[in-house]
């Protein structure tokens, strides 16, 4: 019974130290709602270890990966950065049709890192609804969830990332509704998310809404640059398009029985080149700085006020293997790790 002889001073010290450690862990677990998307579609990108060091230096505490990559996951170990890990869209069929495939996916990509990386969420695919792959999304989510539970990692939420093409109606935000062709798919996914208390991952791009509808949308509404109310929707008042789009998805979720489902913004951003005077460095810098300060604050959206909004900026780097044009110009950094423009992540 050695414990008997531990002097009280030491006991106090040990208790105090573990209390402080718990406090620190808690603080780092709560830190920041803003992350970045780390895409790898470039043949000139820096090694993952340098990229993760850069994120730490920038105080960026969250990252989204489109697919597992051993080098990136190894670099993330022990970093304290929370990770949304996606599956390749090409894997959805196998993940959905074969639970043992989902188990081996979790075995290979999550279990080796489960002690050293905080997985915020596993995302079954990206922007496949609507498409031929849409029918595999819910089965893949179900099998990934089963596989996680089987190894006591059931606390990691499983979701999918959708674009706002899932909306048939998006204006005004209260009329937001899923489009007819995805309505039943989204209703089943909504039930799964509600039952498992998982968020829906939504890619929200005021940029695209604006360029497809410049007659009805002003640049300042799209860029969070309006101090006036632009859209009144019943009692709710909108000064920016980001909130209006996000609330349209909340309305659609409500209509599908998912009033309790939270939205995580898995992508948002603005290109800095290749579309005239819309995709400029100054507009991209304005959008992303306003985005970070808006989602970090406590305003939330008019429909879900009073809470910060977990959001992942798209993207860290300009990626030269994406389709030519604006798609290659969403990065905060050039591949040589020089900033395209500065965004303040320390709010
Ligand atoms: C990161 O956060 C620390 C502590 O809050 C601060 O001192 C530092 O300036 C921040 N770094 C950057 C690059 O913003
Ligand atoms: C979607 O399904 C719901 C019932 O789940 C129905 O009330 C609604 O009208 C449908 N919407 C469309 C656009 O088909
Ligand atoms: C943003 O708002 C300011 C102040 O109203 C204005 O001077 C500026 O031109 C606006 N910029 C854009 C890109 O809308
Ligand atoms: C990094 O790349 C950008 C874009 O190609 C270039 O403008 C810049 O000069 C480069 N910076 C350094 C330090 O090489």
Short mmCIF file of C-alpha atoms in Angstrom, two decimals, residues 138 140-146 157-159 186-198 261:
data_model
loop_
_atom_site.label_atom_id
_atom_site.label_comp_id
_atom_site.label_asym_id
_atom_site.label_seq_id
_atom_site.Cartn_x
_atom_site.Cartn_y
_atom_site.Cartn_z
CA UNK A 138 -26.85 6.41 -46.83
CA UNK A 140 -22.13 3.89 -46.80
CA UNK A 141 -22.92 6.14 -43.83
CA UNK A 142 -24.74 3.29 -42.09
CA UNK A 143 -21.90 0.80 -42.63
CA UNK A 144 -19.22 3.31 -41.54
CA UNK A 145 -21.24 4.00 -38.40
CA UNK A 146 -21.57 0.26 -37.71
CA UNK A 157 -20.12 11.28 -36.19
CA UNK A 158 -20.71 10.03 -39.73
CA UNK A 159 -22.13 12.37 -42.35
CA UNK A 186 -32.27 13.60 -48.34
CA UNK A 187 -35.22 12.62 -46.14
CA UNK A 188 -33.56 9.27 -45.30
CA UNK A 189 -30.18 10.90 -44.71
CA UNK A 190 -31.85 13.53 -42.50
CA UNK A 191 -33.43 10.77 -40.38
CA UNK A 192 -30.04 9.09 -39.98
CA UNK A 193 -28.39 12.37 -38.95
CA UNK A 194 -31.16 13.20 -36.46
CA UNK A 195 -31.09 9.71 -34.94
CA UNK A 196 -27.29 9.77 -34.56
CA UNK A 197 -27.01 13.47 -33.61
CA UNK A 198 -24.63 13.99 -36.53
CA UNK A 261 -29.87 18.50 -37.26
#
